[in-house]
Short mmCIF file of C-alpha atoms in Angstrom, two decimals:
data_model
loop_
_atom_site.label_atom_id
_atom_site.label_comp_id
_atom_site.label_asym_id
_atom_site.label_seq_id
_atom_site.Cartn_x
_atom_site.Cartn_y
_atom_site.Cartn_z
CA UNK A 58 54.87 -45.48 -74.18
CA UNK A 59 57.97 -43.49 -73.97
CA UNK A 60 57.83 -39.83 -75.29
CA UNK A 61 60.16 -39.05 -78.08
CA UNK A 62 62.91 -36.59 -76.92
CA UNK A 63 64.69 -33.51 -78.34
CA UNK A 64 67.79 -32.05 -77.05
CA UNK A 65 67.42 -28.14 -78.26
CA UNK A 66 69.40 -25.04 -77.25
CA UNK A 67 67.23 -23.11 -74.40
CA UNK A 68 64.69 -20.37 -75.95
CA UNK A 69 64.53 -17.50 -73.62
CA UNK A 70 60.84 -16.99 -74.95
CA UNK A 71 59.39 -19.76 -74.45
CA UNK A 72 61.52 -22.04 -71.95
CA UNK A 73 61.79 -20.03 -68.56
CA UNK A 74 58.92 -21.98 -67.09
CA UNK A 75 59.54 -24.67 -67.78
CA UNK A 76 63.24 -24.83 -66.89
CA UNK A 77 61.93 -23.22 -63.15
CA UNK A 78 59.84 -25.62 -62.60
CA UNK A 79 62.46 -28.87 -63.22
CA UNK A 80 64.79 -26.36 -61.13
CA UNK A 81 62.01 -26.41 -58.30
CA UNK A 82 62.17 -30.16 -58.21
CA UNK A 83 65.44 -30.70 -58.08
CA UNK A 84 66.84 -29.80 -55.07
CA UNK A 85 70.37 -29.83 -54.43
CA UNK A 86 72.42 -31.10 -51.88
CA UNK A 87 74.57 -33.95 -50.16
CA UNK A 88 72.39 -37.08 -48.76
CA UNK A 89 71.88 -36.48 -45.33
CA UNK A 90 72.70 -32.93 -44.79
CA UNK A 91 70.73 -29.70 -45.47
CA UNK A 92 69.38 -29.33 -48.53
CA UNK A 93 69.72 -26.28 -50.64
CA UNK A 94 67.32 -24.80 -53.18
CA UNK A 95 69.21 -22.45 -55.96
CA UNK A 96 67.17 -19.71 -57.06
CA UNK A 97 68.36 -18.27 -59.85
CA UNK A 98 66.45 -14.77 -59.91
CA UNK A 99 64.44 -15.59 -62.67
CA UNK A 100 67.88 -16.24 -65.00
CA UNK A 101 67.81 -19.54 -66.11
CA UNK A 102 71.25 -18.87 -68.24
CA UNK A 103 72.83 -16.52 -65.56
CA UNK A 104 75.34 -18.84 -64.21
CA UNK A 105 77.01 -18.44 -67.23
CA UNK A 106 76.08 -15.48 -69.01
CA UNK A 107 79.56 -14.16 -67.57
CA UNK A 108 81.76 -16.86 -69.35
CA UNK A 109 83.74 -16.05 -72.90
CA UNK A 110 81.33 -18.95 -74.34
CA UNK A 111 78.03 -20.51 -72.90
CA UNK A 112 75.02 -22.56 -74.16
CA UNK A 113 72.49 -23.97 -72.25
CA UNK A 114 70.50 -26.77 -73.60
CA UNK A 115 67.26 -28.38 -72.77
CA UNK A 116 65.57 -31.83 -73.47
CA UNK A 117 61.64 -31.25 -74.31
CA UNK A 118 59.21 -33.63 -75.41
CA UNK A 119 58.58 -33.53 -78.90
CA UNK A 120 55.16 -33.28 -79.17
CA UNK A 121 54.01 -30.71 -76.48
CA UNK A 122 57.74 -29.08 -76.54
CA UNK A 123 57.56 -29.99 -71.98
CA UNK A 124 61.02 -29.58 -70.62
CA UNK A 125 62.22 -32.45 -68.63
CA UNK A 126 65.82 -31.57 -68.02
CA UNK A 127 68.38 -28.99 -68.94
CA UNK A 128 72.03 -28.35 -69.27
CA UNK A 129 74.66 -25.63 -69.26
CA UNK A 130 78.17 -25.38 -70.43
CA UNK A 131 80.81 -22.66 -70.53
CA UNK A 132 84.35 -22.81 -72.16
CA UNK A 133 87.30 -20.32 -71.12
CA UNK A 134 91.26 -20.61 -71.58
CA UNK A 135 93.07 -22.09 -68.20
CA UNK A 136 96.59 -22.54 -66.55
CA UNK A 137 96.69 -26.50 -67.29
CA UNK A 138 100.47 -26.73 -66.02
CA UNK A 139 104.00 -24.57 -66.12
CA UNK A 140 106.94 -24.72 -68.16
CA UNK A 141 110.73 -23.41 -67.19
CA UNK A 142 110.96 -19.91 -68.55
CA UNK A 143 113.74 -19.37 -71.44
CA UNK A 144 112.74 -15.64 -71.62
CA UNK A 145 112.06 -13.10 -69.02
CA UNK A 146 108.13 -12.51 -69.15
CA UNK A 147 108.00 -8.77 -70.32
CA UNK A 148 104.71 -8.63 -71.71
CA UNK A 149 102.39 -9.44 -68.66
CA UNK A 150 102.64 -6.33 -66.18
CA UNK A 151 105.63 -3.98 -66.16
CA UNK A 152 107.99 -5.60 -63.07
CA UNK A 153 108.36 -8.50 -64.78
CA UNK A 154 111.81 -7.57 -66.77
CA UNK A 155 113.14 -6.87 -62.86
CA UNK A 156 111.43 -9.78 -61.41
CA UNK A 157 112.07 -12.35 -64.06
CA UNK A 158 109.75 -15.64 -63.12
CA UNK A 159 111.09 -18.87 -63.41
CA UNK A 160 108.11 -20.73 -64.78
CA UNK A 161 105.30 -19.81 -66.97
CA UNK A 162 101.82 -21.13 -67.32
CA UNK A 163 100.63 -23.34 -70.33
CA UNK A 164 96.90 -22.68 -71.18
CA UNK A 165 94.47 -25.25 -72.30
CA UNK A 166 91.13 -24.60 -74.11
CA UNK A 167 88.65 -26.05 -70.76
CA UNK A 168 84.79 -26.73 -71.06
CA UNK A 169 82.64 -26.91 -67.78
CA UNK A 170 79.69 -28.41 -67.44
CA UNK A 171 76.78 -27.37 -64.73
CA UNK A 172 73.40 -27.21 -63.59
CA UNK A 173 72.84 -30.52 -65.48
CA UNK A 174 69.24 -31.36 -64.11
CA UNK A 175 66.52 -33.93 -65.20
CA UNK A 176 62.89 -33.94 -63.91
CA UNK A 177 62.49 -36.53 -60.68
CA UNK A 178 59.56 -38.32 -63.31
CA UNK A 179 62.17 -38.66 -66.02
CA UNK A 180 65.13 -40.08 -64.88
CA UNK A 181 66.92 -43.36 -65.65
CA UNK A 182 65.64 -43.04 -69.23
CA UNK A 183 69.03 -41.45 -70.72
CA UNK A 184 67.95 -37.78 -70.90
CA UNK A 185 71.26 -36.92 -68.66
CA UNK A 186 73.93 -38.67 -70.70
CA UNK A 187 71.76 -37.45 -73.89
CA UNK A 188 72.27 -33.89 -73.05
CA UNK A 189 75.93 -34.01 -71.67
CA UNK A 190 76.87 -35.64 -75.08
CA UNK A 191 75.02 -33.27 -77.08
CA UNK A 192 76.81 -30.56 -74.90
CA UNK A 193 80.31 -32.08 -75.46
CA UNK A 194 79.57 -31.80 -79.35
CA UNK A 195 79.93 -28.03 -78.86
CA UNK A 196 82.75 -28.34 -76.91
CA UNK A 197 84.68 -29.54 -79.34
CA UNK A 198 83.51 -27.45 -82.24
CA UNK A 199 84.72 -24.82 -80.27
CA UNK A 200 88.17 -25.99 -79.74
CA UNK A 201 87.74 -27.44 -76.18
CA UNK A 202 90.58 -29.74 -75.21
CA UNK A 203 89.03 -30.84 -72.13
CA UNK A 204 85.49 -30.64 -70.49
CA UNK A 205 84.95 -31.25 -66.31
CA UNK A 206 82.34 -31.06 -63.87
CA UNK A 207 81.58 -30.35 -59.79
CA UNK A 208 79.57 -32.75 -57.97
CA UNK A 209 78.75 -34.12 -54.33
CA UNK A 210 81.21 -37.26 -53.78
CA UNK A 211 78.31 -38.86 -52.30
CA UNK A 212 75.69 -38.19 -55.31
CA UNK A 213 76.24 -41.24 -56.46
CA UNK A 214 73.79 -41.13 -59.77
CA UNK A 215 75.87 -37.78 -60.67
CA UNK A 216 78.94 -39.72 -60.17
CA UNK A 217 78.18 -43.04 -62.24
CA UNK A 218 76.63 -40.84 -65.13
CA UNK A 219 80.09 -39.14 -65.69
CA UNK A 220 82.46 -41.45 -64.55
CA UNK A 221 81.07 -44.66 -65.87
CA UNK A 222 78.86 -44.25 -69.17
CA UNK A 223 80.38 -40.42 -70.17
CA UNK A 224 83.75 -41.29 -69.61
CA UNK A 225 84.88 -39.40 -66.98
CA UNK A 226 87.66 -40.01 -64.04
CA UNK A 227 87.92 -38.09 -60.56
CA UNK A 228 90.57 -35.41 -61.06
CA UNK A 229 90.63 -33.32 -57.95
CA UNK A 230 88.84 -32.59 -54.03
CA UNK A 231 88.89 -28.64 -53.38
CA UNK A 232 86.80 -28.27 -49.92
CA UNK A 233 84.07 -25.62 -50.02
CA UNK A 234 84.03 -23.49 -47.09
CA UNK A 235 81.57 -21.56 -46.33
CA UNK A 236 80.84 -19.21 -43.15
CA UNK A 237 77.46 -17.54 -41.71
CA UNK A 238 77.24 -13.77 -41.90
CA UNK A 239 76.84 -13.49 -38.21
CA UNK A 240 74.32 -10.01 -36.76
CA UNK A 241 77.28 -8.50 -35.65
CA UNK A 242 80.63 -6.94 -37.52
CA UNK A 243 83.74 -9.00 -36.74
CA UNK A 244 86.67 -7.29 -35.12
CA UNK A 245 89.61 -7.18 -37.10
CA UNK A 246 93.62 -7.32 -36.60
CA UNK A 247 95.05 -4.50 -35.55
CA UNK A 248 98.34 -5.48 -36.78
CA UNK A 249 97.16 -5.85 -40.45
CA UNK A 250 96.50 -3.03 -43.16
CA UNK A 251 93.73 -3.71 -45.62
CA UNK A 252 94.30 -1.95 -48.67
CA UNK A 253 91.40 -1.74 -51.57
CA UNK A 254 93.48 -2.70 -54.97
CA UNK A 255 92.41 -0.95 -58.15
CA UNK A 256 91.61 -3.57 -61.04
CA UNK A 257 95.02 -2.75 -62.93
CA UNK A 258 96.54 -3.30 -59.39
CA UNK A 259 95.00 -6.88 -59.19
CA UNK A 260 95.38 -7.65 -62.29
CA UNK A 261 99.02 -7.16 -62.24
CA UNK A 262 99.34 -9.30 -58.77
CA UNK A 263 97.41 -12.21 -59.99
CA UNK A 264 99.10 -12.68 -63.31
CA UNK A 265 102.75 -12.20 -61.21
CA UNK A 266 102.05 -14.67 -58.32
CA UNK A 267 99.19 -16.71 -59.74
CA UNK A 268 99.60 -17.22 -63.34
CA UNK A 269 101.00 -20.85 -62.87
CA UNK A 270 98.15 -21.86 -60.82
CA UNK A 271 96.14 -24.94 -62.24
CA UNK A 272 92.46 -23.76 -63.43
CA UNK A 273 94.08 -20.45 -63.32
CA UNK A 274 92.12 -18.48 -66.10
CA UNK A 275 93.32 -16.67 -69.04
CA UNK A 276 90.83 -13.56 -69.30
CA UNK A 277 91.55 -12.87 -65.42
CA UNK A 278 91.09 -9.17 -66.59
CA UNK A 279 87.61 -9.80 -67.68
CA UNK A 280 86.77 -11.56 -64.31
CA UNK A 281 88.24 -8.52 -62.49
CA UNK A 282 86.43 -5.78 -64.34
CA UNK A 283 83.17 -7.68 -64.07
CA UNK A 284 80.38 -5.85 -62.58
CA UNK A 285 79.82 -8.96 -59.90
CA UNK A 286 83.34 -8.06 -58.73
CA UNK A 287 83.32 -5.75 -55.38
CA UNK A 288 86.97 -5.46 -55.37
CA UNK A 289 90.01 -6.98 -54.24
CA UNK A 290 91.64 -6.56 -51.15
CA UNK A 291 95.33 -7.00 -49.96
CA UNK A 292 96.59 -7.74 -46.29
CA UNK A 293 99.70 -6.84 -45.26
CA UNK A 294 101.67 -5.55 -41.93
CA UNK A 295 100.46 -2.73 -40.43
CA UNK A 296 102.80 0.17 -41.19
CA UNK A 297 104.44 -1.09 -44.51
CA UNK A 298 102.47 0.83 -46.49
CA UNK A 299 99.01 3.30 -46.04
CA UNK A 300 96.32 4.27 -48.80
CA UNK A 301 98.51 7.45 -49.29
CA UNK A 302 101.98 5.59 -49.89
CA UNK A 303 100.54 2.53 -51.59
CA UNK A 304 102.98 2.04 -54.51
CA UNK A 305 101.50 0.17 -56.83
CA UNK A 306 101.87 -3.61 -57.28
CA UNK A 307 104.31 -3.23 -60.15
CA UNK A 308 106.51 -1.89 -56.96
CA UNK A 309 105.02 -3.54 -53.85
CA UNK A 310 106.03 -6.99 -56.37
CA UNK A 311 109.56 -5.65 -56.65
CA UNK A 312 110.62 -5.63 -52.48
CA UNK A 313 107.12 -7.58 -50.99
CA UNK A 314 107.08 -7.42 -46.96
CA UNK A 315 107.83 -11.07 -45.05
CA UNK A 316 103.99 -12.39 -45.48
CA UNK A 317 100.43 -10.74 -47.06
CA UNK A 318 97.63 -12.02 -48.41
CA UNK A 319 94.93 -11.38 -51.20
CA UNK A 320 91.03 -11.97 -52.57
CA UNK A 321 88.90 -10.88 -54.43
CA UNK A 322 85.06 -10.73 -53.27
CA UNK A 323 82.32 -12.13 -56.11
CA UNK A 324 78.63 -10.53 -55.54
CA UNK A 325 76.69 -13.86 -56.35
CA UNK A 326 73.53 -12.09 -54.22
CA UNK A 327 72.96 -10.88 -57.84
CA UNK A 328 73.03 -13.68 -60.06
CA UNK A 329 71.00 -16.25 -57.45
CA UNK A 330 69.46 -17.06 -54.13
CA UNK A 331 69.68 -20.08 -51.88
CA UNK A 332 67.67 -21.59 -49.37
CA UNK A 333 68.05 -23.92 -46.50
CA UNK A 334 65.44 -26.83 -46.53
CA UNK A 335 64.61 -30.08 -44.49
CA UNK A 336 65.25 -28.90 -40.97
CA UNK A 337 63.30 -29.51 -38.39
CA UNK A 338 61.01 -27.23 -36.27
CA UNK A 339 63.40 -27.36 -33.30
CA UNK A 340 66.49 -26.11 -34.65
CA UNK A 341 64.51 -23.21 -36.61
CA UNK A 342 63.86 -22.08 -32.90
CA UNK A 343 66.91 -22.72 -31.92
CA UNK A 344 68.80 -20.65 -34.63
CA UNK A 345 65.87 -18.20 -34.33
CA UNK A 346 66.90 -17.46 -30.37
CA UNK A 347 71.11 -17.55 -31.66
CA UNK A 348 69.47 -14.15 -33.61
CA UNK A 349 67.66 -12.99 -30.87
CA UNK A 350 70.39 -13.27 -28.25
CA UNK A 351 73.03 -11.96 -31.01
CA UNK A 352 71.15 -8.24 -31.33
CA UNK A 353 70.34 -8.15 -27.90
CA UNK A 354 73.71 -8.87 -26.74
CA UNK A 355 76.41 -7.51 -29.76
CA UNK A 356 79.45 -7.24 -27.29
CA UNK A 357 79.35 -10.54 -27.04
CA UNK A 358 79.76 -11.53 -30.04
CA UNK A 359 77.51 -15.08 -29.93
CA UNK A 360 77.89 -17.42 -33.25
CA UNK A 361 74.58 -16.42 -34.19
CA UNK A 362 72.67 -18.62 -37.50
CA UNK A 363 71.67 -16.37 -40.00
CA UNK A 364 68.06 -16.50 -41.75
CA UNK A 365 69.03 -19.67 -43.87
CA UNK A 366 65.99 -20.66 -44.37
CA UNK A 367 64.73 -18.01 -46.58
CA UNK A 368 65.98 -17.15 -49.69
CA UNK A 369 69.54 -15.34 -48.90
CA UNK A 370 72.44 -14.12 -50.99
CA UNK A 371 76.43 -14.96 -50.50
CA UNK A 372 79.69 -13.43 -51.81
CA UNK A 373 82.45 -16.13 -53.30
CA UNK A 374 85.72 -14.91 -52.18
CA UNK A 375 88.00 -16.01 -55.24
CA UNK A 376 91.64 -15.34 -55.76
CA UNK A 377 92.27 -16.55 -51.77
CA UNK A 378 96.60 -16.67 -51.49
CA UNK A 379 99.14 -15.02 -49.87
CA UNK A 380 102.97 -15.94 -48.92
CA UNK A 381 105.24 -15.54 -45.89
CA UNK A 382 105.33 -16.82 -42.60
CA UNK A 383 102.06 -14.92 -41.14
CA UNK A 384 99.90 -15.00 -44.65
CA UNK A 385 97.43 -17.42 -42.34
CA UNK A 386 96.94 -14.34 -40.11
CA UNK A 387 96.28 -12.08 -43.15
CA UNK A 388 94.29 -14.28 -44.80
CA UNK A 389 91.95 -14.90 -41.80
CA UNK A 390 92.10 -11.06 -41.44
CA UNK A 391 90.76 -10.70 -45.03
CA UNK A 392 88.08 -12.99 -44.76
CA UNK A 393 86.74 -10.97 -41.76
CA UNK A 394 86.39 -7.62 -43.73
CA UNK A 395 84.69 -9.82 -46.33
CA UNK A 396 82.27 -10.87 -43.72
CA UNK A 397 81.70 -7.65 -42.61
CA UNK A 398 81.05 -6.18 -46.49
CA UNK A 399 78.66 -9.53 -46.52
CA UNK A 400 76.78 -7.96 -44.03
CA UNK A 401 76.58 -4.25 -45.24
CA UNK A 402 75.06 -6.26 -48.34
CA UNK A 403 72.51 -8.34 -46.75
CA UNK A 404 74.13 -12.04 -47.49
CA UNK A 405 73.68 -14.69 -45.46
CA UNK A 406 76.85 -16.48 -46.18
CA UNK A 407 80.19 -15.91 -47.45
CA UNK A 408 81.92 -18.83 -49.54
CA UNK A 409 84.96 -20.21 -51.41
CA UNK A 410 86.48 -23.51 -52.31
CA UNK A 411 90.17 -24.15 -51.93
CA UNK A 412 92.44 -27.10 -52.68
CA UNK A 413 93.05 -29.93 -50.45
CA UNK A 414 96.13 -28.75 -50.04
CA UNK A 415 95.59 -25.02 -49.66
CA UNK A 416 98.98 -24.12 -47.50
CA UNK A 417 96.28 -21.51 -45.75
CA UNK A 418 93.01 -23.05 -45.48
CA UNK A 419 93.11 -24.16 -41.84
CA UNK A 420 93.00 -20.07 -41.53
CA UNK A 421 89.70 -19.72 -43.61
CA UNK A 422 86.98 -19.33 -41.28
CA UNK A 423 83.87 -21.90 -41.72
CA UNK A 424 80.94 -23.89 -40.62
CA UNK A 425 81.46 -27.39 -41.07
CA UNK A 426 77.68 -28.13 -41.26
CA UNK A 427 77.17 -25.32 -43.83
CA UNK A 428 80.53 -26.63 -46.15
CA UNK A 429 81.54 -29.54 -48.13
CA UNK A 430 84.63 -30.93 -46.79
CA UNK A 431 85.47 -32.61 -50.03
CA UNK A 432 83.93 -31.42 -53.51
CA UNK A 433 84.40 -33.77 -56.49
CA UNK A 434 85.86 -32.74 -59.98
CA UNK A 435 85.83 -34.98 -62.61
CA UNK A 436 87.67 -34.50 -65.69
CA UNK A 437 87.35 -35.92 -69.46
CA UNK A 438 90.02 -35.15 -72.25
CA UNK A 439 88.15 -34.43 -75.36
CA UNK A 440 90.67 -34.29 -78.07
CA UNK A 441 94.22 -35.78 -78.92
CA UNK A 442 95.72 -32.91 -80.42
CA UNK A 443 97.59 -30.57 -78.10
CA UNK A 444 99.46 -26.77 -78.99
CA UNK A 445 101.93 -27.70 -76.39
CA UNK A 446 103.60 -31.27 -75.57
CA UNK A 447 105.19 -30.05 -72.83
CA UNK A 448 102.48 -30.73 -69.90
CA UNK A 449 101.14 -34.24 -71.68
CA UNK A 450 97.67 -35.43 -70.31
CA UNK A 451 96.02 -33.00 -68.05
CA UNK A 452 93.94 -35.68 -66.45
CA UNK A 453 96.88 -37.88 -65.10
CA UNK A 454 98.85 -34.72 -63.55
CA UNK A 455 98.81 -35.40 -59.45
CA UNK A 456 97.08 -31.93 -57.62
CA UNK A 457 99.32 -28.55 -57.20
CA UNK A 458 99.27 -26.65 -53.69
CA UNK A 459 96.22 -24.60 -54.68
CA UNK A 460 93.77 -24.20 -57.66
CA UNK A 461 92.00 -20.86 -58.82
CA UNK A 462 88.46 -21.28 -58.60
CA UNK A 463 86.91 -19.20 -60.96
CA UNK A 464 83.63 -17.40 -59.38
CA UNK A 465 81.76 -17.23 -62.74
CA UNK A 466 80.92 -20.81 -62.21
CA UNK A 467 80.25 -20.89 -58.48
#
């Protein structure tokens, strides 16, 4: 006899166990490769506690109140497309009446949906597409114009669920890159200046060269001043400019040098653990002696494996873009200091996902057995009535050069 079913918003009080214990069982991770297991440090709602608007939801029995499956959902304001200026843009950050821009973003209202699980014992009984359409009720009560998801392209049951029965198409294939924090520091360019950016600093950069970005978001600000961020850093040429001549970005915008680079490092070591599973015996021992070797010997700098398979933390770099000739160099630059903060922190890995046609990704250092060469985002339109005609349907627009991935949803 099949149990009746309630889809209920998650009660901190009572749910917690419950919702851990589904999250045990569910381990995540593409067929055939490693395996992760997300802890998420006890949190059940902290993936997107950080969001403008969240909900989770769960799906209990009705009789003993069990939870067999849970979903959350965050909405935020996003670049959806650009539109030829009429006006020079004098209300985002104070160079703009010298710098005019020549295109402008246009924001859409976007929902995300993650950490959709169902119990192993429970599946292929509709509790999945029961709470994604109970989810996508809020949505729109809140205005949401669109709603997407991340998923493995090979999880096929993920991928059927939303693109056949919740109506769903595949929108876009950012790679997620990820590299080991390694035992010892990585040496850094000695032709490039890293220079520590105050929040107003970024702020102003980001909204100048990045506003136009698809998925850029709105309430960048917010993101930026966010306790999980540990600052953004900018590359540039060594000798342009020192932490005693820096001039600001409303300045350094106004007369940039021929190439630099950006990020912007997210502490997710505070909001949830991973875990490597299903490897064997032998290549524990033989990452084990890569550690060994790598403290013994520092100077020469093996490719040690971290401790993956214990619980371990990562930074998301977010933000990842630069222009001129060299940014490649700066960029790889960059994400060596990250590593190196990564490891004054205690990660194991540092991460970010890019576009498939990030002009600077080849540059991005990463394992290939630790990323995901091709993520999957599906996207659904949710509503017919637009603020602004000028960008049309989101969902049939072909893929920019890059894509802002915001770290709150990492």
């Amino acid at each position: 006899m099949v149990k009746k079913i309630v889809i209920r918003e998650f009660d901190a009080s009572k749910d917690c166990m419950g919702v851990e214990d589904v999250e045990r069982r569910c381990e995540v991770g593409p067929s055939g490769k490693l395996c992760l297991f997300t802890d998420l440090l006890g949190d059940p709602i902290c993936r997107v506690r950080n969001s403008p608007a969240f909900l989770m939801l769960v799906a209990a029995t009705a009789d003993h109140d069990d939870i067999l499956g849970m979903i959350r959902g965050c909405i935020k304001t996003v670049t959806c497309g650009k539109k030829l200026s009429r006006t020079p843009k004098t209300t985002i950050h104070h160079a703009a009446a010298d710098h005019p821009t020549k295109y402008v973003p246009v924001y859409t209202k976007l929902a995300y949906i993650l950490g959709l699980r169902v119990s192993p014992a429970h599946r292929r009984m509709g509790i999945g597409l029961k709470l994604v359409e109970k989810m996508e009720e809020w949505f729109r009560e809140n205005g949401a114009e669109y709603s997407y998801i991340a998923t493995e392209k090979d999880n096929v049951a993920s991928v059927n669920l939303f693109t056949e029965k919740c109506g769903y198409s595949k929108f876009r294939t950012p790679a997620i890159l990820v590299n080991p924090v390694f035992a010892h520091p990585l040496p850094l360019s000695q032709r490039v200046t890293i220079l520590p950016l105050s929040r107003s600093d970024a702020e102003i950069l980001y909204r100048s060269r990045f506003s136009t970005t698809e998925f850029f978001p709105r309430d960048i600000d917010s993101i930026l001043n966010n306790h999980l961020t540990l600052g953004t850093f900018l590359a540039i040429p060594r000798g342009v400019y020192t932490h005693d001549t820096w001039p600001g970005s409303d300045r350094f915008l106004l007369n940039p040098p021929h190439s630099w680079a950006v990020l912007s490092v997210w502490n997710c070591n505070d909001v949830f653990r991973l875990q490597v599973r299903g490897v064997s015996l032998v290549k524990r021992t033989l990452a084990r002696t890569t550690r060994v070797l790598d403290r013994a010997f520092p100077w020469l700098r093996l490719p040690s494996v971290p401790e993956l398979f214990k619980p371990f933390g990562l930074h998301f770099l977010y933000g990842l873009g630069g222009e001129g000739p060299e940014a490649g160099r700066m960029v790889k630059t960059l994400c060596g200091y990250a590593h190196n903060l990564a490891k004054e922190k205690g990660c194991g890995v540092v991460a970010t996902e890019v576009s498939a046609r990030e002009r600077v990704r080849a540059a991005i250092p990463h394992w290939k057995m630790l990323s995901c060469e091709e993520d999957l985002w599906c996207i659904r339109r949710l509503t017919e009535d637009f603020s602004d005609g000028s960008v049309g349907d989101w969902t049939k627009s072909p893929p920019g050069l890059s894509i802002f991935v915001d770290p709150r949803e990492f």
